[in-house]
Amino acid sequence: MTPQPRSPKPRTQAATALKTPPQAPGHQHATPPLWQLLQATASVVQSVRSGRSLTPAIEAVASPWRPAVQSLSFQVMRQWGRALALREQLASKAPPPAADALLCTALALAWQDEAAPYPVHTLVNQAVEAARQHRSTQAQSGFINACLRRFMREREALVLATDADLQAVWNHPRWWVERLQREYPDHWQALLQMAQQPAPMSLRIDPRYHSVGEYQSKLQALGLPSKAVGASGLQLAKAVPVQQLPGFSEGHVSVQDAAAQVAAPLLLQGRQADKAWRILDACAAPGGKTGHLLACYPQARVLALDVDAARCQRIDQNLQRLGVQAEVRAADAAQPATWWDGEAFDAILLDAPCTASGIVRRHPDVRWLRRPEDSAQLARIQAQLLRALWPLLAPGGRLLYCTCSVFRSEGDETVQAFLQHNTNAQLLPSPGHLIPGQAPTGLPVVDNALGEHDGFYYALLEKDRT
């Protein structure tokens, strides 16, 4: 096994901003002490360990602190495997959850000098202070202090002792690493290394307002260099708040990964774009692909479904910003009897629920929330959705099945099993598994350039006309 490189990593903007001297007392945006940020980060980490997604946990943090806590939380999640291994070296028994979260947060941030957002001794001192100041960890503050002081004294030996641990080396669960080794024997290391890198910010340009080149010039004039990706996308050299993007609030541009931008143009590739196609977006939230469908096929009649009513509101909000319209309905796509009016669809986009194993660089908590059996369970749901939606497709119609997963059971294996049981389905030329770091093929893009894209899977199915 080749150890994961311990190359220097730039300190994040949010973490760097924390080093700004505190402002005057009572200032609305005064920078909090580092121990408070570490305590808030540990609380977010504890939520993830209890099975809660990182996103709502961060959203619950007070807004002035949120960017810093998000930056620290993402770094902790990306180094969680190493942190757990180090804690096991320091303590034969895990402390209570709040203390364990704080201890492992400090270890995750401090184990590598070059990647630490602060000097290691500062992180240790402030983590101990966080333990003393909060009632959930006060009783274990002495234990945390002892562990961290020993870590500082013996750090090199402790890290070396964890280098034999697969989970510590790659910062993914052991079962996840072993699965990628089986499924991608030539690329598993590159997949795991890329998952550790922050994702770039990719944009989709609405052709109603600008060409890609025109918008790229607008960005350049603002000091925001970018490169073209896909058919209508740009990848920024540096992420910025969406408010800095020209025309964002007017719907001129959307934030969407280059791999996700493949869906809409691929669905009806080669067919008349301005026809009034009847299209189903079966699992539509938050609405990025729905908006792209309407940009590609402006006369289409689109029905956007999502099982979660609250997420349907996000679809409505996104469509309103883009200035396009679709019928949005809260419904279970797997139960057509509860929502289908009997009129067949010309095209169906099924972005099926999955493990999200292809977007862990954007959501570093996913790897720690998933269990080994989740992929098989989700594959059953994906197969159920395919079975339920296929009869709703008109003869000659197309269904695009996609997931943001790199696991074979949620891609090729699901589609091949479906084809074996549906002789009226034909697999058209499709990208298949889009793997970060590999040159993609079969895309509706002239040069197939997607930049640093997420992991995705696409299969385009066509129903016989008879």
Short mmCIF file of C-alpha atoms in Angstrom, two decimals:
data_model
loop_
_atom_site.label_atom_id
_atom_site.label_comp_id
_atom_site.label_asym_id
_atom_site.label_seq_id
_atom_site.Cartn_x
_atom_site.Cartn_y
_atom_site.Cartn_z
CA MET A 1 0.00 0.00 0.00
CA THR A 2 1.34 3.42 -0.98
CA PRO A 3 0.96 5.91 1.89
CA GLN A 4 -1.10 8.99 1.23
CA PRO A 5 1.15 11.94 0.44
CA ARG A 6 1.53 14.41 3.29
CA SER A 7 2.02 17.37 0.97
CA PRO A 8 1.60 20.92 2.21
CA LYS A 9 -1.92 22.27 1.86
CA PRO A 10 -2.76 25.98 1.69
CA ARG A 11 -4.44 27.26 4.78
CA THR A 12 -8.04 28.11 4.07
CA GLN A 13 -9.26 31.67 3.71
CA ALA A 14 -11.68 31.26 6.60
CA ALA A 15 -9.00 29.93 8.93
CA THR A 16 -6.59 32.67 7.89
CA ALA A 17 -9.28 35.25 8.58
CA LEU A 18 -9.52 34.02 12.16
CA LYS A 19 -6.01 35.33 12.78
CA THR A 20 -7.20 38.91 12.33
CA PRO A 21 -6.81 40.79 15.63
CA PRO A 22 -10.07 40.98 17.61
CA GLN A 23 -12.11 44.09 16.99
CA ALA A 24 -13.38 46.50 19.61
CA PRO A 25 -15.60 45.03 22.35
CA GLY A 26 -19.23 45.00 21.37
CA HIS A 27 -18.48 45.11 17.62
CA GLN A 28 -21.14 43.17 15.77
CA HIS A 29 -18.64 40.98 13.92
CA ALA A 30 -15.85 40.70 16.50
CA THR A 31 -13.71 37.61 15.96
CA PRO A 32 -14.41 35.08 18.76
CA PRO A 33 -11.58 33.42 20.67
CA LEU A 34 -10.21 30.32 18.99
CA TRP A 35 -11.36 28.10 21.87
CA GLN A 36 -14.96 29.07 21.12
CA LEU A 37 -14.56 28.20 17.45
CA LEU A 38 -13.02 24.85 18.38
CA GLN A 39 -15.90 24.14 20.73
CA ALA A 40 -18.43 25.03 18.01
CA THR A 41 -16.54 22.85 15.54
CA ALA A 42 -16.49 19.95 17.99
CA SER A 43 -20.26 20.31 18.46
CA VAL A 44 -20.74 20.07 14.69
CA VAL A 45 -18.46 17.03 14.58
CA GLN A 46 -20.40 15.41 17.41
CA SER A 47 -23.61 15.88 15.41
CA VAL A 48 -22.05 14.08 12.45
CA ARG A 49 -20.92 11.24 14.69
CA SER A 50 -24.51 10.88 15.89
CA GLY A 51 -25.65 10.44 12.27
CA ARG A 52 -26.62 14.00 11.34
CA SER A 53 -25.49 15.59 8.09
CA LEU A 54 -22.81 18.24 8.30
CA THR A 55 -24.83 20.84 6.38
CA PRO A 56 -27.70 21.37 8.87
CA ALA A 57 -25.24 21.17 11.77
CA ILE A 58 -23.23 24.04 10.29
CA GLU A 59 -26.38 26.01 9.46
CA ALA A 60 -27.26 25.91 13.17
CA VAL A 61 -24.04 27.79 14.01
CA ALA A 62 -24.37 31.56 14.60
CA SER A 63 -23.94 33.26 11.21
CA PRO A 64 -20.84 35.39 12.07
CA TRP A 65 -19.00 32.21 13.11
CA ARG A 66 -20.31 29.99 10.33
CA PRO A 67 -17.59 30.42 7.65
CA ALA A 68 -14.79 29.72 10.14
CA VAL A 69 -16.57 26.74 11.70
CA GLN A 70 -17.35 25.32 8.28
CA SER A 71 -13.71 25.62 7.23
CA LEU A 72 -12.50 23.89 10.39
CA SER A 73 -15.25 21.23 10.26
CA PHE A 74 -14.42 20.32 6.67
CA GLN A 75 -10.76 19.93 7.55
CA VAL A 76 -11.63 17.76 10.56
CA MET A 77 -13.85 15.49 8.44
CA ARG A 78 -11.06 15.12 5.87
CA GLN A 79 -8.64 14.03 8.62
CA TRP A 80 -11.05 12.06 10.78
CA GLY A 81 -9.55 8.64 10.10
CA ARG A 82 -6.14 9.78 11.28
CA ALA A 83 -7.65 11.53 14.31
CA LEU A 84 -9.48 8.40 15.44
CA ALA A 85 -6.34 6.31 15.07
CA LEU A 86 -4.32 8.81 17.12
CA ARG A 87 -6.95 8.94 19.83
CA GLU A 88 -6.84 5.14 20.04
CA GLN A 89 -3.09 5.40 20.59
CA LEU A 90 -3.58 7.98 23.36
CA ALA A 91 -6.52 6.41 25.21
CA SER A 92 -7.48 2.79 25.62
CA LYS A 93 -11.12 3.81 26.04
CA ALA A 94 -12.98 6.61 24.29
CA PRO A 95 -14.17 9.44 26.55
CA PRO A 96 -17.82 10.62 26.53
CA PRO A 97 -19.03 11.86 23.10
CA ALA A 98 -18.56 15.61 23.65
CA ALA A 99 -15.03 15.18 25.00
CA ASP A 100 -14.16 12.66 22.29
CA ALA A 101 -15.36 15.06 19.59
CA LEU A 102 -13.25 17.90 20.98
CA LEU A 103 -10.16 15.72 21.43
CA CYS A 104 -10.41 14.27 17.93
CA THR A 105 -11.10 17.72 16.46
CA ALA A 106 -7.83 18.97 17.95
CA LEU A 107 -5.93 15.91 16.71
CA ALA A 108 -7.37 16.21 13.19
CA LEU A 109 -6.31 19.85 12.95
CA ALA A 110 -2.91 19.47 14.61
CA TRP A 111 -1.39 16.19 13.43
CA GLN A 112 0.31 17.78 10.38
CA ASP A 113 2.30 20.97 10.79
CA GLU A 114 2.01 22.03 7.16
CA ALA A 115 -1.78 21.60 7.06
CA ALA A 116 -2.61 22.96 10.52
CA PRO A 117 -4.70 26.18 10.36
CA TYR A 118 -2.82 27.46 13.45
CA PRO A 119 0.46 26.58 15.15
CA VAL A 120 0.07 23.22 16.83
CA HIS A 121 0.81 24.52 20.33
CA THR A 122 -1.92 27.16 19.86
CA LEU A 123 -4.44 24.55 18.78
CA VAL A 124 -3.61 22.37 21.78
CA ASN A 125 -3.78 25.22 24.28
CA GLN A 126 -7.07 26.49 22.88
CA ALA A 127 -8.61 23.00 22.74
CA VAL A 128 -7.81 22.52 26.43
CA GLU A 129 -9.34 25.93 27.16
CA ALA A 130 -12.45 24.89 25.20
CA ALA A 131 -12.71 21.78 27.35
CA ARG A 132 -12.48 23.82 30.56
CA GLN A 133 -14.99 26.43 29.48
CA HIS A 134 -17.87 24.20 28.41
CA ARG A 135 -19.98 22.23 30.85
CA SER A 136 -20.22 19.21 28.52
CA THR A 137 -16.43 18.74 28.66
CA GLN A 138 -15.32 20.30 31.96
CA ALA A 139 -15.17 16.97 33.76
CA GLN A 140 -12.85 15.57 31.06
CA SER A 141 -10.67 18.68 30.65
CA GLY A 142 -7.79 17.10 32.58
CA PHE A 143 -7.97 13.97 30.43
CA ILE A 144 -8.02 16.04 27.22
CA ASN A 145 -5.09 18.11 28.47
CA ALA A 146 -3.06 15.00 29.28
CA CYS A 147 -3.77 13.40 25.89
CA LEU A 148 -2.89 16.50 23.92
CA ARG A 149 0.29 17.22 25.89
CA ARG A 150 1.45 13.65 25.27
CA PHE A 151 0.53 14.06 21.61
CA MET A 152 2.80 17.11 21.39
CA ARG A 153 5.69 15.26 23.06
CA GLU A 154 5.37 12.04 21.04
CA ARG A 155 3.70 13.21 17.86
CA GLU A 156 6.16 11.71 15.38
CA ALA A 157 6.08 8.28 17.01
CA LEU A 158 2.29 8.33 17.39
CA VAL A 159 1.73 9.27 13.76
CA LEU A 160 4.18 6.57 12.65
CA ALA A 161 2.26 4.02 14.71
CA THR A 162 -0.94 4.87 12.82
CA ASP A 163 0.61 4.60 9.36
CA ALA A 164 -0.28 0.91 9.20
CA ASP A 165 -3.98 1.74 9.62
CA LEU A 166 -5.75 1.84 6.24
CA GLN A 167 -8.44 4.17 7.59
CA ALA A 168 -5.84 6.56 9.05
CA VAL A 169 -3.70 6.67 5.91
CA TRP A 170 -6.58 7.39 3.50
CA ASN A 171 -9.05 9.09 5.87
CA HIS A 172 -11.95 6.99 4.64
CA PRO A 173 -13.63 4.02 6.35
CA ARG A 174 -11.73 0.78 5.78
CA TRP A 175 -14.66 -0.81 3.94
CA TRP A 176 -14.79 2.18 1.56
CA VAL A 177 -11.07 1.95 0.75
CA GLU A 178 -11.26 -1.81 0.24
CA ARG A 179 -14.26 -1.44 -2.06
CA LEU A 180 -12.50 1.08 -4.27
CA GLN A 181 -9.46 -1.19 -4.37
CA ARG A 182 -11.67 -3.99 -5.74
CA GLU A 183 -13.66 -1.88 -8.20
CA TYR A 184 -10.88 0.42 -9.41
CA PRO A 185 -7.60 -1.50 -9.00
CA ASP A 186 -5.73 1.01 -11.19
CA HIS A 187 -7.33 4.22 -9.92
CA TRP A 188 -8.36 3.75 -6.28
CA GLN A 189 -5.48 5.80 -4.88
CA ALA A 190 -6.20 8.74 -7.19
CA LEU A 191 -9.88 8.60 -6.22
CA LEU A 192 -9.09 8.74 -2.52
CA GLN A 193 -6.50 11.48 -2.92
CA MET A 194 -8.88 13.63 -4.96
CA ALA A 195 -11.60 13.20 -2.35
CA GLN A 196 -9.30 14.97 0.11
CA GLN A 197 -9.06 18.11 -2.03
CA PRO A 198 -11.57 20.97 -1.80
CA ALA A 199 -13.85 21.00 -4.83
CA PRO A 200 -13.52 23.82 -7.37
CA MET A 201 -16.42 26.18 -8.03
CA SER A 202 -17.98 25.47 -11.42
CA LEU A 203 -20.61 27.62 -13.11
CA ARG A 204 -23.24 26.98 -15.77
CA ILE A 205 -23.84 29.94 -18.06
CA ASP A 206 -27.40 30.53 -19.32
CA PRO A 207 -27.14 31.04 -23.11
CA ARG A 208 -30.20 33.32 -23.06
CA TYR A 209 -28.00 36.02 -21.57
CA HIS A 210 -24.34 35.32 -22.37
CA SER A 211 -22.09 33.01 -24.30
CA VAL A 212 -19.45 31.23 -22.24
CA GLY A 213 -16.78 33.51 -23.69
CA GLU A 214 -18.74 36.67 -22.91
CA TYR A 215 -19.29 35.68 -19.31
CA GLN A 216 -15.69 34.61 -18.93
CA SER A 217 -14.66 38.11 -20.01
CA LYS A 218 -16.98 39.63 -17.41
CA LEU A 219 -15.37 37.51 -14.72
CA GLN A 220 -11.88 38.38 -15.92
CA ALA A 221 -12.72 42.09 -15.71
CA LEU A 222 -13.56 41.52 -12.04
CA GLY A 223 -10.27 39.74 -11.41
CA LEU A 224 -11.86 36.28 -11.43
CA PRO A 225 -9.95 34.00 -13.85
CA SER A 226 -11.69 30.86 -15.09
CA LYS A 227 -11.46 28.09 -17.67
CA ALA A 228 -14.14 26.59 -19.88
CA VAL A 229 -15.58 23.19 -18.89
CA GLY A 230 -18.25 21.15 -20.60
CA ALA A 231 -20.61 22.69 -23.15
CA SER A 232 -21.71 25.76 -21.19
CA GLY A 233 -19.60 25.90 -18.06
CA LEU A 234 -16.73 27.75 -16.45
CA GLN A 235 -14.53 26.63 -13.59
CA LEU A 236 -13.27 29.41 -11.35
CA ALA A 237 -9.66 29.48 -10.29
CA LYS A 238 -10.88 30.55 -6.84
CA ALA A 239 -14.29 30.15 -5.22
CA VAL A 240 -16.21 33.33 -4.42
CA PRO A 241 -19.57 34.15 -2.81
CA VAL A 242 -22.36 33.92 -5.39
CA GLN A 243 -23.18 37.59 -4.79
CA GLN A 244 -19.93 38.44 -6.59
CA LEU A 245 -21.04 36.66 -9.77
CA PRO A 246 -22.43 39.08 -12.37
CA GLY A 247 -26.13 38.47 -12.95
CA PHE A 248 -26.46 35.66 -10.44
CA SER A 249 -29.62 36.99 -8.79
CA GLU A 250 -31.13 37.51 -12.27
CA GLY A 251 -30.47 33.88 -13.24
CA HIS A 252 -27.68 34.52 -15.75
CA VAL A 253 -25.46 31.90 -14.11
CA SER A 254 -25.82 28.94 -11.74
CA VAL A 255 -23.36 27.05 -9.57
CA GLN A 256 -23.26 23.47 -10.87
CA ASP A 257 -20.47 20.92 -11.14
CA ALA A 258 -19.36 20.12 -14.67
CA ALA A 259 -20.34 16.45 -14.30
CA ALA A 260 -23.87 17.43 -13.26
CA GLN A 261 -24.11 19.71 -16.29
CA VAL A 262 -23.97 16.63 -18.54
CA ALA A 263 -27.53 15.51 -17.67
CA ALA A 264 -29.79 17.98 -19.48
CA PRO A 265 -28.06 18.11 -22.90
CA LEU A 266 -27.51 14.34 -22.89
CA LEU A 267 -31.18 13.47 -22.26
CA LEU A 268 -32.46 14.48 -25.71
CA GLN A 269 -29.17 14.77 -27.56
CA GLY A 270 -29.73 14.91 -31.32
CA ARG A 271 -33.44 15.68 -31.06
CA GLN A 272 -35.28 18.90 -31.80
CA ALA A 273 -34.51 21.30 -28.94
CA ASP A 274 -37.49 23.67 -29.38
CA LYS A 275 -40.21 21.02 -29.41
CA ALA A 276 -42.74 20.93 -26.56
CA TRP A 277 -41.33 17.77 -25.00
CA ARG A 278 -43.08 16.41 -21.93
CA ILE A 279 -40.27 15.76 -19.44
CA LEU A 280 -40.26 14.29 -15.94
CA ASP A 281 -37.50 15.26 -13.52
CA ALA A 282 -38.15 12.48 -11.06
CA CYS A 283 -35.92 13.41 -8.10
CA ALA A 284 -35.51 17.08 -8.81
CA ALA A 285 -34.42 18.93 -5.64
CA PRO A 286 -32.76 21.35 -5.36
CA GLY A 287 -33.65 22.13 -8.98
CA GLY A 288 -30.31 22.69 -10.70
CA LYS A 289 -30.96 20.07 -13.38
CA THR A 290 -34.59 21.17 -13.72
CA GLY A 291 -33.45 24.68 -14.59
CA HIS A 292 -30.87 23.31 -17.01
CA LEU A 293 -33.53 21.19 -18.75
CA LEU A 294 -35.61 24.31 -19.38
CA ALA A 295 -32.54 26.16 -20.66
CA CYS A 296 -31.83 23.35 -23.14
CA TYR A 297 -35.47 22.75 -24.11
CA PRO A 298 -37.28 26.07 -23.60
CA GLN A 299 -40.65 24.84 -24.89
CA ALA A 300 -40.66 21.71 -22.74
CA ARG A 301 -43.41 20.91 -20.25
CA VAL A 302 -41.46 19.80 -17.20
CA LEU A 303 -42.86 18.07 -14.12
CA ALA A 304 -40.40 18.22 -11.23
CA LEU A 305 -40.96 15.80 -8.36
CA ASP A 306 -39.39 15.44 -4.97
CA VAL A 307 -40.61 13.38 -2.05
CA ASP A 308 -39.77 16.18 0.42
CA ALA A 309 -42.14 19.18 0.41
CA ALA A 310 -39.50 21.46 1.95
CA ARG A 311 -37.04 20.56 -0.81
CA CYS A 312 -39.74 21.34 -3.37
CA GLN A 313 -39.69 24.91 -2.08
CA ARG A 314 -36.00 25.05 -2.98
CA ILE A 315 -36.87 23.93 -6.53
CA ASP A 316 -39.42 26.75 -6.77
CA GLN A 317 -36.89 29.27 -5.48
CA ASN A 318 -34.23 28.18 -7.97
CA LEU A 319 -36.65 28.25 -10.90
CA GLN A 320 -37.89 31.68 -9.88
CA ARG A 321 -34.33 33.02 -9.85
CA LEU A 322 -33.73 31.54 -13.30
CA GLY A 323 -36.97 32.98 -14.68
CA VAL A 324 -38.33 29.61 -15.89
CA GLN A 325 -41.42 27.62 -15.02
CA ALA A 326 -42.14 23.99 -14.29
CA GLU A 327 -44.82 22.11 -12.44
CA VAL A 328 -43.33 21.25 -9.05
CA ARG A 329 -44.99 18.59 -6.95
CA ALA A 330 -44.16 16.84 -3.67
CA ALA A 331 -44.59 13.16 -4.47
CA ASP A 332 -42.83 9.81 -4.36
CA ALA A 333 -41.60 9.04 -7.86
CA ALA A 334 -41.74 5.32 -7.03
CA GLN A 335 -45.54 5.57 -6.53
CA PRO A 336 -46.88 6.89 -9.87
CA ALA A 337 -50.47 6.02 -8.94
CA THR A 338 -50.42 8.93 -6.47
CA TRP A 339 -49.34 11.63 -8.97
CA TRP A 340 -49.29 10.52 -12.63
CA ASP A 341 -52.10 11.78 -14.87
CA GLY A 342 -51.71 9.00 -17.45
CA GLU A 343 -50.01 11.10 -20.17
CA ALA A 344 -46.76 9.47 -21.23
CA PHE A 345 -43.46 11.33 -20.99
CA ASP A 346 -41.14 11.90 -23.92
CA ALA A 347 -38.15 11.94 -21.58
CA ILE A 348 -37.43 11.14 -17.94
CA LEU A 349 -34.46 12.27 -15.90
CA LEU A 350 -33.88 9.97 -12.93
CA ASP A 351 -31.17 11.38 -10.69
CA ALA A 352 -31.59 8.58 -8.22
CA PRO A 353 -30.86 8.57 -4.47
CA CYS A 354 -27.38 7.19 -3.86
CA THR A 355 -24.48 7.07 -1.41
CA ALA A 356 -23.05 10.32 -2.85
CA SER A 357 -19.67 8.58 -2.98
CA GLY A 358 -18.73 10.71 -5.99
CA ILE A 359 -19.07 14.05 -4.20
CA VAL A 360 -17.20 13.44 -0.93
CA ARG A 361 -14.84 16.31 -1.64
CA ARG A 362 -17.88 18.63 -1.41
CA HIS A 363 -19.43 16.74 1.49
CA PRO A 364 -16.55 15.22 3.49
CA ASP A 365 -18.94 13.91 6.16
CA VAL A 366 -20.61 11.49 3.72
CA ARG A 367 -17.86 8.89 4.04
CA TRP A 368 -18.34 8.76 7.83
CA LEU A 369 -22.16 8.68 7.67
CA ARG A 370 -22.42 5.80 5.23
CA ARG A 371 -22.40 2.13 6.26
CA PRO A 372 -21.12 -0.83 4.20
CA GLU A 373 -24.65 -2.05 3.53
CA ASP A 374 -26.03 1.32 2.36
CA SER A 375 -24.97 0.94 -1.27
CA ALA A 376 -26.87 -2.34 -1.69
CA GLN A 377 -29.97 -0.87 -0.01
CA LEU A 378 -29.87 2.19 -2.25
CA ALA A 379 -29.33 0.01 -5.33
CA ARG A 380 -32.65 -1.69 -4.50
CA ILE A 381 -34.36 1.72 -4.32
CA GLN A 382 -32.76 2.72 -7.63
CA ALA A 383 -34.04 -0.48 -9.27
CA GLN A 384 -37.50 0.16 -7.83
CA LEU A 385 -37.55 3.66 -9.31
CA LEU A 386 -36.48 2.37 -12.72
CA ARG A 387 -39.23 -0.26 -12.69
CA ALA A 388 -41.86 2.28 -11.62
CA LEU A 389 -40.96 4.98 -14.13
CA TRP A 390 -40.20 2.94 -17.24
CA PRO A 391 -43.91 2.25 -18.04
CA LEU A 392 -44.55 6.03 -17.96
CA LEU A 393 -42.19 6.59 -20.90
CA ALA A 394 -43.68 6.93 -24.40
CA PRO A 395 -42.52 4.55 -27.17
CA GLY A 396 -39.28 5.95 -28.54
CA GLY A 397 -38.81 8.01 -25.38
CA ARG A 398 -35.62 8.27 -23.38
CA LEU A 399 -34.79 7.79 -19.73
CA LEU A 400 -31.51 9.10 -18.37
CA TYR A 401 -30.45 7.30 -15.21
CA CYS A 402 -27.75 8.99 -13.16
CA THR A 403 -26.22 8.97 -9.69
CA CYS A 404 -23.45 10.95 -8.03
CA SER A 405 -21.77 7.71 -6.98
CA VAL A 406 -18.60 5.92 -8.06
CA PHE A 407 -19.73 2.55 -6.67
CA ARG A 408 -20.49 0.02 -9.40
CA SER A 409 -23.60 -1.32 -7.68
CA GLU A 410 -25.24 2.10 -8.10
CA GLY A 411 -24.26 2.42 -11.75
CA ASP A 412 -23.37 -0.28 -14.25
CA GLU A 413 -24.70 -3.14 -12.16
CA THR A 414 -28.10 -1.51 -11.63
CA VAL A 415 -28.50 -0.68 -15.32
CA GLN A 416 -27.36 -4.09 -16.58
CA ALA A 417 -29.83 -5.81 -14.27
CA PHE A 418 -32.60 -3.53 -15.56
CA LEU A 419 -31.73 -4.28 -19.19
CA GLN A 420 -31.87 -8.01 -18.57
CA HIS A 421 -35.48 -7.71 -17.41
CA ASN A 422 -36.68 -5.12 -19.95
CA THR A 423 -36.17 -6.26 -23.52
CA ASN A 424 -37.84 -3.08 -24.87
CA ALA A 425 -34.99 -0.97 -23.46
CA GLN A 426 -31.83 -0.13 -25.40
CA LEU A 427 -28.70 1.39 -23.87
CA LEU A 428 -27.59 4.29 -26.07
CA PRO A 429 -23.98 5.56 -26.11
CA SER A 430 -23.47 6.86 -22.57
CA PRO A 431 -20.63 8.15 -20.41
CA GLY A 432 -21.06 5.42 -17.79
CA HIS A 433 -18.97 6.10 -14.69
CA LEU A 434 -17.33 9.53 -14.81
CA ILE A 435 -14.32 9.11 -12.56
CA PRO A 436 -12.36 12.16 -11.36
CA GLY A 437 -8.90 12.13 -12.85
CA GLN A 438 -9.88 9.97 -15.85
CA ALA A 439 -10.59 11.31 -19.34
CA PRO A 440 -14.37 10.98 -19.90
CA THR A 441 -15.93 9.61 -23.08
CA GLY A 442 -19.39 9.56 -24.63
CA LEU A 443 -20.33 13.09 -23.56
CA PRO A 444 -22.48 15.67 -25.39
CA VAL A 445 -19.41 17.92 -25.43
CA VAL A 446 -17.12 18.45 -28.41
CA ASP A 447 -13.84 18.00 -26.57
CA ASN A 448 -15.22 16.12 -23.52
CA ALA A 449 -13.37 18.52 -21.20
CA LEU A 450 -15.05 18.62 -17.80
CA GLY A 451 -12.21 19.98 -15.70
CA GLU A 452 -11.93 18.76 -12.12
CA HIS A 453 -15.37 17.18 -12.04
CA ASP A 454 -17.20 15.13 -9.42
CA GLY A 455 -17.75 11.38 -9.65
CA PHE A 456 -20.97 10.58 -11.55
CA TYR A 457 -22.72 7.84 -13.49
CA TYR A 458 -24.87 8.21 -16.62
CA ALA A 459 -26.83 5.66 -18.65
CA LEU A 460 -29.15 6.79 -21.45
CA LEU A 461 -31.94 4.29 -22.14
CA GLU A 462 -34.36 4.41 -25.10
CA LYS A 463 -37.67 2.57 -25.29
CA ASP A 464 -38.56 0.61 -28.44
CA ARG A 465 -41.17 2.30 -30.66
CA THR A 466 -43.24 -0.85 -30.93
#
